[in-house]
């Protein structure tokens, strides 16, 4: 049972380049989330998908787009990367929007550097 | 929306001491309060949670207390060990309705 799988683990982009971060969960969870983690800022919600077919903005959505491809997969796209998007990105999933039976399950993260 | 404040930002203790991390929340409708532990290079992992109909919950060396009136909750770790060294996050939400709002985290360092 893999839980939440994120790819890639590391990525370096040049300013203006685009990329998609992939996330997949195998726990049959309904809700999925993308967070970014920056020093001293904690975990900030970028976008979430409460259920398949729906997506909503979080606290810091600017510069990002998401796609809930199916119940398992939720991708995050940077159309034109900026140095301010240098961060560690975490995908998470849960049974319900607020909390599942065991809370949120997080992936191991993608460390993105934009130069 | 919900705002969660967490203190302290860093905490250093000696092995065997107790550690306490405190959080306050702003939305009186919040009723679910989980704590996550993040080890270096890994994603956060749920260690304990509490719902608003309970004042305290324990799991071996860790416990969480909740004061709904004051809108604050705390994580207590007793008999700390070096492997407890990590970043700890508190969070709050309305069960089944809102997403989790996280505090900024506390880096706990347990020295042998």
PDB file of C-alpha atoms in Angstrom:
ATOM      1  CA  UNK A   1       0.000   0.000   0.000  1.00  0.00           C
ATOM      2  CA  UNK A   2       1.876   3.066  -1.290  1.00  0.00           C
ATOM      3  CA  UNK A   3      -0.420   5.800   0.155  1.00  0.00           C
ATOM      4  CA  UNK A   4       0.263   9.126  -1.601  1.00  0.00           C
ATOM      5  CA  UNK A   5       2.907   9.152  -4.324  1.00  0.00           C
ATOM      6  CA  UNK A   6       4.400  12.365  -5.682  1.00  0.00           C
ATOM      7  CA  UNK A   7       6.619  12.779  -8.709  1.00  0.00           C
ATOM      8  CA  UNK A   8       9.181  14.114  -9.255  1.00  0.00           C
ATOM      9  CA  UNK A   9      11.007  14.355  -5.911  1.00  0.00           C
ATOM     10  CA  UNK A  10      13.332  17.116  -7.072  1.00  0.00           C
ATOM     11  CA  UNK A  11      13.150  19.612  -9.923  1.00  0.00           C
ATOM     12  CA  UNK A  12      15.080  22.672 -11.049  1.00  0.00           C
ATOM     13  CA  UNK A  13      13.351  25.035 -13.455  1.00  0.00           C
ATOM     14  CA  UNK A  14      14.377  28.194 -15.185  1.00  0.00           C
ATOM     15  CA  UNK A  15      12.175  31.264 -14.794  1.00  0.00           C
ATOM     16  CA  UNK A  16       9.334  31.096 -17.302  1.00  0.00           C
ATOM     17  CA  UNK A  17       9.411  27.338 -17.783  1.00  0.00           C
ATOM     18  CA  UNK A  18       6.358  25.230 -17.101  1.00  0.00           C
ATOM     19  CA  UNK A  19       5.956  21.913 -15.350  1.00  0.00           C
ATOM     20  CA  UNK A  20       3.371  19.610 -13.813  1.00  0.00           C
ATOM     21  CA  UNK A  21       3.677  17.976 -10.414  1.00  0.00           C
ATOM     22  CA  UNK A  22       1.955  14.623 -10.246  1.00  0.00           C
ATOM     23  CA  UNK A  23       0.151  13.095  -7.294  1.00  0.00           C
ATOM     24  CA  UNK A  24      -1.647   9.777  -6.954  1.00  0.00           C
ATOM     25  CA  UNK A  25      -3.301   8.059  -3.971  1.00  0.00           C
ATOM     26  CA  UNK A  26      -4.383   4.457  -3.633  1.00  0.00           C
ATOM     27  CA  UNK A  27      -6.547   4.755  -0.494  1.00  0.00           C
ATOM     28  CA  UNK A  28      -9.840   5.486  -2.265  1.00  0.00           C
ATOM     29  CA  UNK A  29      -9.914   8.937  -0.669  1.00  0.00           C
ATOM     30  CA  UNK A  30     -12.409  11.490  -1.935  1.00  0.00           C
ATOM     31  CA  UNK A  31     -10.477  14.683  -1.235  1.00  0.00           C
ATOM     32  CA  UNK A  32      -7.025  15.762  -2.365  1.00  0.00           C
ATOM     33  CA  UNK A  33      -4.891  18.809  -1.635  1.00  0.00           C
ATOM     34  CA  UNK A  34      -1.791  20.674  -2.707  1.00  0.00           C
ATOM     35  CA  UNK A  35       0.235  22.550  -0.067  1.00  0.00           C
ATOM     36  CA  UNK A  36       3.452  24.456  -0.267  1.00  0.00           C
ATOM     37  CA  UNK A  37       5.918  24.647   2.612  1.00  0.00           C
ATOM     38  CA  UNK A  38       8.275  27.573   3.017  1.00  0.00           C
ATOM     39  CA  UNK A  39      10.607  28.316   5.960  1.00  0.00           C
ATOM     40  CA  UNK A  40       8.725  30.062   8.754  1.00  0.00           C
ATOM     41  CA  UNK A  41       5.437  29.944   6.829  1.00  0.00           C
ATOM     42  CA  UNK A  42       4.154  26.503   7.692  1.00  0.00           C
ATOM     43  CA  UNK A  43       1.917  24.648   5.246  1.00  0.00           C
ATOM     44  CA  UNK A  44      -0.205  26.833   2.988  1.00  0.00           C
ATOM     45  CA  UNK A  45      -3.020  25.453   0.867  1.00  0.00           C
ATOM     46  CA  UNK A  46      -2.720  26.122  -2.863  1.00  0.00           C
ATOM     47  CA  UNK A  47      -5.706  24.221  -4.280  1.00  0.00           C
ATOM     48  CA  UNK A  48      -7.885  21.357  -3.211  1.00  0.00           C
ATOM     49  CA  UNK A  49     -10.411  18.959  -4.677  1.00  0.00           C
ATOM     50  CA  UNK A  50     -13.168  17.990  -2.263  1.00  0.00           C
ATOM     51  CA  UNK A  51     -14.353  15.246  -4.607  1.00  0.00           C
ATOM     52  CA  UNK A  52     -13.754  13.993  -8.114  1.00  0.00           C
ATOM     53  CA  UNK A  53     -14.824  16.648 -10.618  1.00  0.00           C
ATOM     54  CA  UNK A  54     -14.431  19.638  -8.293  1.00  0.00           C
ATOM     55  CA  UNK A  55     -11.519  21.948  -7.534  1.00  0.00           C
ATOM     56  CA  UNK A  56     -11.271  25.051  -5.367  1.00  0.00           C
ATOM     57  CA  UNK A  57      -8.706  27.708  -4.583  1.00  0.00           C
ATOM     58  CA  UNK A  58      -6.881  27.722  -1.311  1.00  0.00           C
ATOM     59  CA  UNK A  59      -4.890  30.433   0.416  1.00  0.00           C
ATOM     60  CA  UNK A  60      -2.172  30.913  -2.246  1.00  0.00           C
ATOM     61  CA  UNK A  61      -3.510  29.889  -5.706  1.00  0.00           C
ATOM     62  CA  UNK A  62      -1.887  32.558  -7.889  1.00  0.00           C
ATOM     63  CA  UNK A  63       0.453  31.152 -10.523  1.00  0.00           C
ATOM     64  CA  UNK A  64      -0.919  27.618 -10.261  1.00  0.00           C
ATOM     65  CA  UNK A  65      -3.556  25.461 -11.906  1.00  0.00           C
ATOM     66  CA  UNK A  66      -4.810  22.015 -10.961  1.00  0.00           C
ATOM     67  CA  UNK A  67      -6.535  19.060 -12.569  1.00  0.00           C
ATOM     68  CA  UNK A  68      -8.390  16.281 -10.793  1.00  0.00           C
ATOM     69  CA  UNK A  69      -7.822  13.682 -13.469  1.00  0.00           C
ATOM     70  CA  UNK A  70      -9.806  10.949 -11.702  1.00  0.00           C
ATOM     71  CA  UNK A  71     -10.422   9.860  -8.124  1.00  0.00           C
ATOM     72  CA  UNK A  72      -6.781   8.784  -7.695  1.00  0.00           C
ATOM     73  CA  UNK A  73      -4.854  11.590  -9.376  1.00  0.00           C
ATOM     74  CA  UNK A  74      -4.527  15.312  -8.712  1.00  0.00           C
ATOM     75  CA  UNK A  75      -1.907  17.330 -10.599  1.00  0.00           C
ATOM     76  CA  UNK A  76      -0.502  20.806  -9.999  1.00  0.00           C
ATOM     77  CA  UNK A  77       0.739  22.887 -12.936  1.00  0.00           C
ATOM     78  CA  UNK A  78       3.036  25.877 -12.979  1.00  0.00           C
ATOM     79  CA  UNK A  79       2.498  27.607 -16.326  1.00  0.00           C
ATOM     80  CA  UNK A  80       5.328  30.128 -16.055  1.00  0.00           C
ATOM     81  CA  UNK A  81       7.574  29.413 -13.094  1.00  0.00           C
ATOM     82  CA  UNK A  82       8.871  32.300 -10.955  1.00  0.00           C
ATOM     83  CA  UNK A  83      11.598  32.314  -8.282  1.00  0.00           C
ATOM     84  CA  UNK A  84       8.860  32.977  -5.677  1.00  0.00           C
ATOM     85  CA  UNK A  85       7.545  29.500  -6.429  1.00  0.00           C
ATOM     86  CA  UNK A  86      10.721  27.900  -5.106  1.00  0.00           C
ATOM     87  CA  UNK A  87       9.331  25.709  -2.334  1.00  0.00           C
ATOM     88  CA  UNK A  88       8.592  22.198  -1.175  1.00  0.00           C
ATOM     89  CA  UNK A  89       5.239  21.010  -2.471  1.00  0.00           C
ATOM     90  CA  UNK A  90       3.148  18.406  -0.682  1.00  0.00           C
ATOM     91  CA  UNK A  91       0.152  16.541  -1.949  1.00  0.00           C
ATOM     92  CA  UNK A  92      -2.288  15.083   0.586  1.00  0.00           C
ATOM     93  CA  UNK A  93      -5.533  13.162   0.579  1.00  0.00           C
ATOM     94  CA  UNK A  94      -8.371  12.446   3.004  1.00  0.00           C
ATOM     95  CA  UNK A  95     -11.726  10.725   3.140  1.00  0.00           C
ATOM     96  CA  UNK A  96     -13.610  13.958   3.741  1.00  0.00           C
ATOM     97  CA  UNK A  97     -12.763  17.642   3.079  1.00  0.00           C
ATOM     98  CA  UNK A  98     -12.031  18.390   6.722  1.00  0.00           C
ATOM     99  CA  UNK A  99     -10.739  15.082   7.961  1.00  0.00           C
ATOM    100  CA  UNK A 100     -10.839  11.457   7.112  1.00  0.00           C
ATOM    101  CA  UNK A 101     -10.841   8.467   9.398  1.00  0.00           C
ATOM    102  CA  UNK A 102      -7.125   8.952   9.849  1.00  0.00           C
ATOM    103  CA  UNK A 103      -6.714  12.623   8.998  1.00  0.00           C
ATOM    104  CA  UNK A 104      -4.726  13.748   5.991  1.00  0.00           C
ATOM    105  CA  UNK A 105      -2.148  11.451   4.428  1.00  0.00           C
ATOM    106  CA  UNK A 106       0.746  13.356   2.923  1.00  0.00           C
ATOM    107  CA  UNK A 107       3.143  12.434   0.166  1.00  0.00           C
ATOM    108  CA  UNK A 108       6.898  12.772   0.630  1.00  0.00           C
ATOM    109  CA  UNK A 109       7.073  16.082  -1.235  1.00  0.00           C
ATOM    110  CA  UNK A 110       8.586  17.667  -4.339  1.00  0.00           C
ATOM    111  CA  UNK A 111      11.453  20.071  -3.798  1.00  0.00           C
ATOM    112  CA  UNK A 112      11.242  22.695  -6.563  1.00  0.00           C
ATOM    113  CA  UNK A 113      13.868  25.327  -7.266  1.00  0.00           C
ATOM    114  CA  UNK A 114      13.235  28.084  -9.812  1.00  0.00           C
ATOM    115  CA  UNK A 115      16.361  29.916 -10.968  1.00  0.00           C
TER     116      UNK A 115
ATOM    117  CA  UNK B   1     -11.424  32.134   7.662  1.00  0.00           C
ATOM    118  CA  UNK B   2      -9.621  30.178  10.331  1.00  0.00           C
ATOM    119  CA  UNK B   3      -6.302  31.420  11.719  1.00  0.00           C
ATOM    120  CA  UNK B   4      -4.046  29.155  13.770  1.00  0.00           C
ATOM    121  CA  UNK B   5      -1.186  30.542  15.839  1.00  0.00           C
ATOM    122  CA  UNK B   6       1.506  28.170  17.153  1.00  0.00           C
ATOM    123  CA  UNK B   7       4.160  28.712  19.818  1.00  0.00           C
ATOM    124  CA  UNK B   8       7.035  28.385  20.303  1.00  0.00           C
ATOM    125  CA  UNK B   9       8.671  28.287  16.883  1.00  0.00           C
ATOM    126  CA  UNK B  10      11.642  26.368  18.288  1.00  0.00           C
ATOM    127  CA  UNK B  11      11.972  24.289  21.445  1.00  0.00           C
ATOM    128  CA  UNK B  12      15.075  22.640  22.830  1.00  0.00           C
ATOM    129  CA  UNK B  13      14.859  20.116  25.660  1.00  0.00           C
ATOM    130  CA  UNK B  14      17.060  17.497  27.275  1.00  0.00           C
ATOM    131  CA  UNK B  15      16.251  13.836  26.787  1.00  0.00           C
ATOM    132  CA  UNK B  16      13.746  12.761  29.413  1.00  0.00           C
ATOM    133  CA  UNK B  17      12.227  16.226  29.850  1.00  0.00           C
ATOM    134  CA  UNK B  18       8.692  17.118  28.862  1.00  0.00           C
ATOM    135  CA  UNK B  19       7.827  19.355  25.907  1.00  0.00           C
ATOM    136  CA  UNK B  20       4.704  21.447  25.429  1.00  0.00           C
ATOM    137  CA  UNK B  21       3.595  23.136  22.210  1.00  0.00           C
ATOM    138  CA  UNK B  22       0.628  25.489  22.228  1.00  0.00           C
ATOM    139  CA  UNK B  23      -1.830  26.596  19.537  1.00  0.00           C
ATOM    140  CA  UNK B  24      -4.725  29.003  19.410  1.00  0.00           C
ATOM    141  CA  UNK B  25      -7.468  29.158  16.796  1.00  0.00           C
ATOM    142  CA  UNK B  26      -9.874  31.889  15.781  1.00  0.00           C
ATOM    143  CA  UNK B  27     -12.989  30.172  14.406  1.00  0.00           C
ATOM    144  CA  UNK B  28     -15.262  28.994  17.206  1.00  0.00           C
ATOM    145  CA  UNK B  29     -16.943  26.603  14.725  1.00  0.00           C
ATOM    146  CA  UNK B  30     -13.757  24.519  14.385  1.00  0.00           C
ATOM    147  CA  UNK B  31     -14.193  21.119  15.997  1.00  0.00           C
ATOM    148  CA  UNK B  32     -11.254  18.997  14.855  1.00  0.00           C
ATOM    149  CA  UNK B  33      -7.645  19.541  15.972  1.00  0.00           C
ATOM    150  CA  UNK B  34      -4.908  17.217  14.677  1.00  0.00           C
ATOM    151  CA  UNK B  35      -1.180  17.295  15.307  1.00  0.00           C
ATOM    152  CA  UNK B  36       1.381  16.295  12.697  1.00  0.00           C
ATOM    153  CA  UNK B  37       5.047  15.349  13.016  1.00  0.00           C
ATOM    154  CA  UNK B  38       7.404  16.041  10.131  1.00  0.00           C
ATOM    155  CA  UNK B  39      10.800  14.403  10.109  1.00  0.00           C
ATOM    156  CA  UNK B  40      13.581  15.772   7.946  1.00  0.00           C
ATOM    157  CA  UNK B  41      12.960  15.159   4.254  1.00  0.00           C
ATOM    158  CA  UNK B  42       9.540  13.592   4.789  1.00  0.00           C
ATOM    159  CA  UNK B  43       5.921  14.613   4.612  1.00  0.00           C
ATOM    160  CA  UNK B  44       3.931  15.415   7.773  1.00  0.00           C
ATOM    161  CA  UNK B  45       2.414  12.432   9.554  1.00  0.00           C
ATOM    162  CA  UNK B  46      -0.594  12.480  11.861  1.00  0.00           C
ATOM    163  CA  UNK B  47       0.374  11.603  15.442  1.00  0.00           C
ATOM    164  CA  UNK B  48      -2.733  12.450  17.441  1.00  0.00           C
ATOM    165  CA  UNK B  49      -5.987  14.340  17.041  1.00  0.00           C
ATOM    166  CA  UNK B  50      -8.827  15.561  19.234  1.00  0.00           C
ATOM    167  CA  UNK B  51     -12.419  16.529  18.584  1.00  0.00           C
ATOM    168  CA  UNK B  52     -14.251  19.310  20.350  1.00  0.00           C
ATOM    169  CA  UNK B  53     -16.414  16.994  22.438  1.00  0.00           C
ATOM    170  CA  UNK B  54     -13.293  15.772  24.271  1.00  0.00           C
ATOM    171  CA  UNK B  55     -11.049  17.770  26.604  1.00  0.00           C
ATOM    172  CA  UNK B  56      -7.991  15.514  26.605  1.00  0.00           C
ATOM    173  CA  UNK B  57      -6.632  12.542  24.711  1.00  0.00           C
ATOM    174  CA  UNK B  58      -3.548  10.439  25.415  1.00  0.00           C
ATOM    175  CA  UNK B  59      -1.511   7.982  23.390  1.00  0.00           C
ATOM    176  CA  UNK B  60       1.476   6.609  25.297  1.00  0.00           C
ATOM    177  CA  UNK B  61       3.921   9.518  25.746  1.00  0.00           C
ATOM    178  CA  UNK B  62       1.895  12.101  23.864  1.00  0.00           C
ATOM    179  CA  UNK B  63      -1.273  13.887  24.896  1.00  0.00           C
ATOM    180  CA  UNK B  64      -3.385  16.710  23.581  1.00  0.00           C
ATOM    181  CA  UNK B  65      -5.586  19.035  25.608  1.00  0.00           C
ATOM    182  CA  UNK B  66      -8.327  21.319  24.323  1.00  0.00           C
ATOM    183  CA  UNK B  67      -9.889  24.392  25.913  1.00  0.00           C
ATOM    184  CA  UNK B  68     -12.840  25.379  23.741  1.00  0.00           C
ATOM    185  CA  UNK B  69     -13.698  28.434  25.786  1.00  0.00           C
ATOM    186  CA  UNK B  70     -10.246  29.913  25.379  1.00  0.00           C
ATOM    187  CA  UNK B  71      -9.876  28.462  21.864  1.00  0.00           C
ATOM    188  CA  UNK B  72      -6.521  26.881  22.488  1.00  0.00           C
ATOM    189  CA  UNK B  73      -5.083  23.386  22.398  1.00  0.00           C
ATOM    190  CA  UNK B  74      -1.722  21.948  23.353  1.00  0.00           C
ATOM    191  CA  UNK B  75       0.527  18.986  22.589  1.00  0.00           C
ATOM    192  CA  UNK B  76       2.352  17.413  25.514  1.00  0.00           C
ATOM    193  CA  UNK B  77       5.251  14.988  25.025  1.00  0.00           C
ATOM    194  CA  UNK B  78       6.616  13.323  28.148  1.00  0.00           C
ATOM    195  CA  UNK B  79       9.933  11.507  28.601  1.00  0.00           C
ATOM    196  CA  UNK B  80      11.259  12.964  25.362  1.00  0.00           C
ATOM    197  CA  UNK B  81      13.698  10.938  23.267  1.00  0.00           C
ATOM    198  CA  UNK B  82      16.096  12.020  20.489  1.00  0.00           C
ATOM    199  CA  UNK B  83      13.784  10.443  17.923  1.00  0.00           C
ATOM    200  CA  UNK B  84      11.105  12.957  18.941  1.00  0.00           C
ATOM    201  CA  UNK B  85      13.224  15.643  17.266  1.00  0.00           C
ATOM    202  CA  UNK B  86      11.154  16.945  14.343  1.00  0.00           C
ATOM    203  CA  UNK B  87       8.882  19.772  13.259  1.00  0.00           C
ATOM    204  CA  UNK B  88       5.402  19.604  14.783  1.00  0.00           C
ATOM    205  CA  UNK B  89       2.338  21.238  13.240  1.00  0.00           C
ATOM    206  CA  UNK B  90      -1.027  21.857  14.807  1.00  0.00           C
ATOM    207  CA  UNK B  91      -4.123  22.344  12.646  1.00  0.00           C
ATOM    208  CA  UNK B  92      -7.833  23.071  12.909  1.00  0.00           C
ATOM    209  CA  UNK B  93     -10.907  22.481  10.780  1.00  0.00           C
ATOM    210  CA  UNK B  94     -14.628  21.872  10.788  1.00  0.00           C
ATOM    211  CA  UNK B  95     -15.089  18.125  10.400  1.00  0.00           C
ATOM    212  CA  UNK B  96     -16.225  17.120   6.923  1.00  0.00           C
ATOM    213  CA  UNK B  97     -16.679  20.723   5.854  1.00  0.00           C
ATOM    214  CA  UNK B  98     -13.520  22.829   5.753  1.00  0.00           C
ATOM    215  CA  UNK B  99      -9.931  22.115   4.889  1.00  0.00           C
ATOM    216  CA  UNK B 100      -7.241  21.997   7.561  1.00  0.00           C
ATOM    217  CA  UNK B 101      -5.572  25.286   8.501  1.00  0.00           C
ATOM    218  CA  UNK B 102      -2.073  24.703   9.846  1.00  0.00           C
ATOM    219  CA  UNK B 103       0.038  26.569  12.343  1.00  0.00           C
ATOM    220  CA  UNK B 104       3.529  27.637  11.274  1.00  0.00           C
ATOM    221  CA  UNK B 105       5.207  24.751  13.046  1.00  0.00           C
ATOM    222  CA  UNK B 106       7.511  24.126  16.010  1.00  0.00           C
ATOM    223  CA  UNK B 107      10.978  22.671  15.586  1.00  0.00           C
ATOM    224  CA  UNK B 108      11.609  20.395  18.573  1.00  0.00           C
ATOM    225  CA  UNK B 109      15.198  19.408  19.318  1.00  0.00           C
ATOM    226  CA  UNK B 110      15.805  16.741  21.952  1.00  0.00           C
ATOM    227  CA  UNK B 111      19.419  16.565  23.074  1.00  0.00           C
ATOM    228  CA  UNK B 112      20.853  13.322  24.499  1.00  0.00           C
TER     229      UNK B 112
END
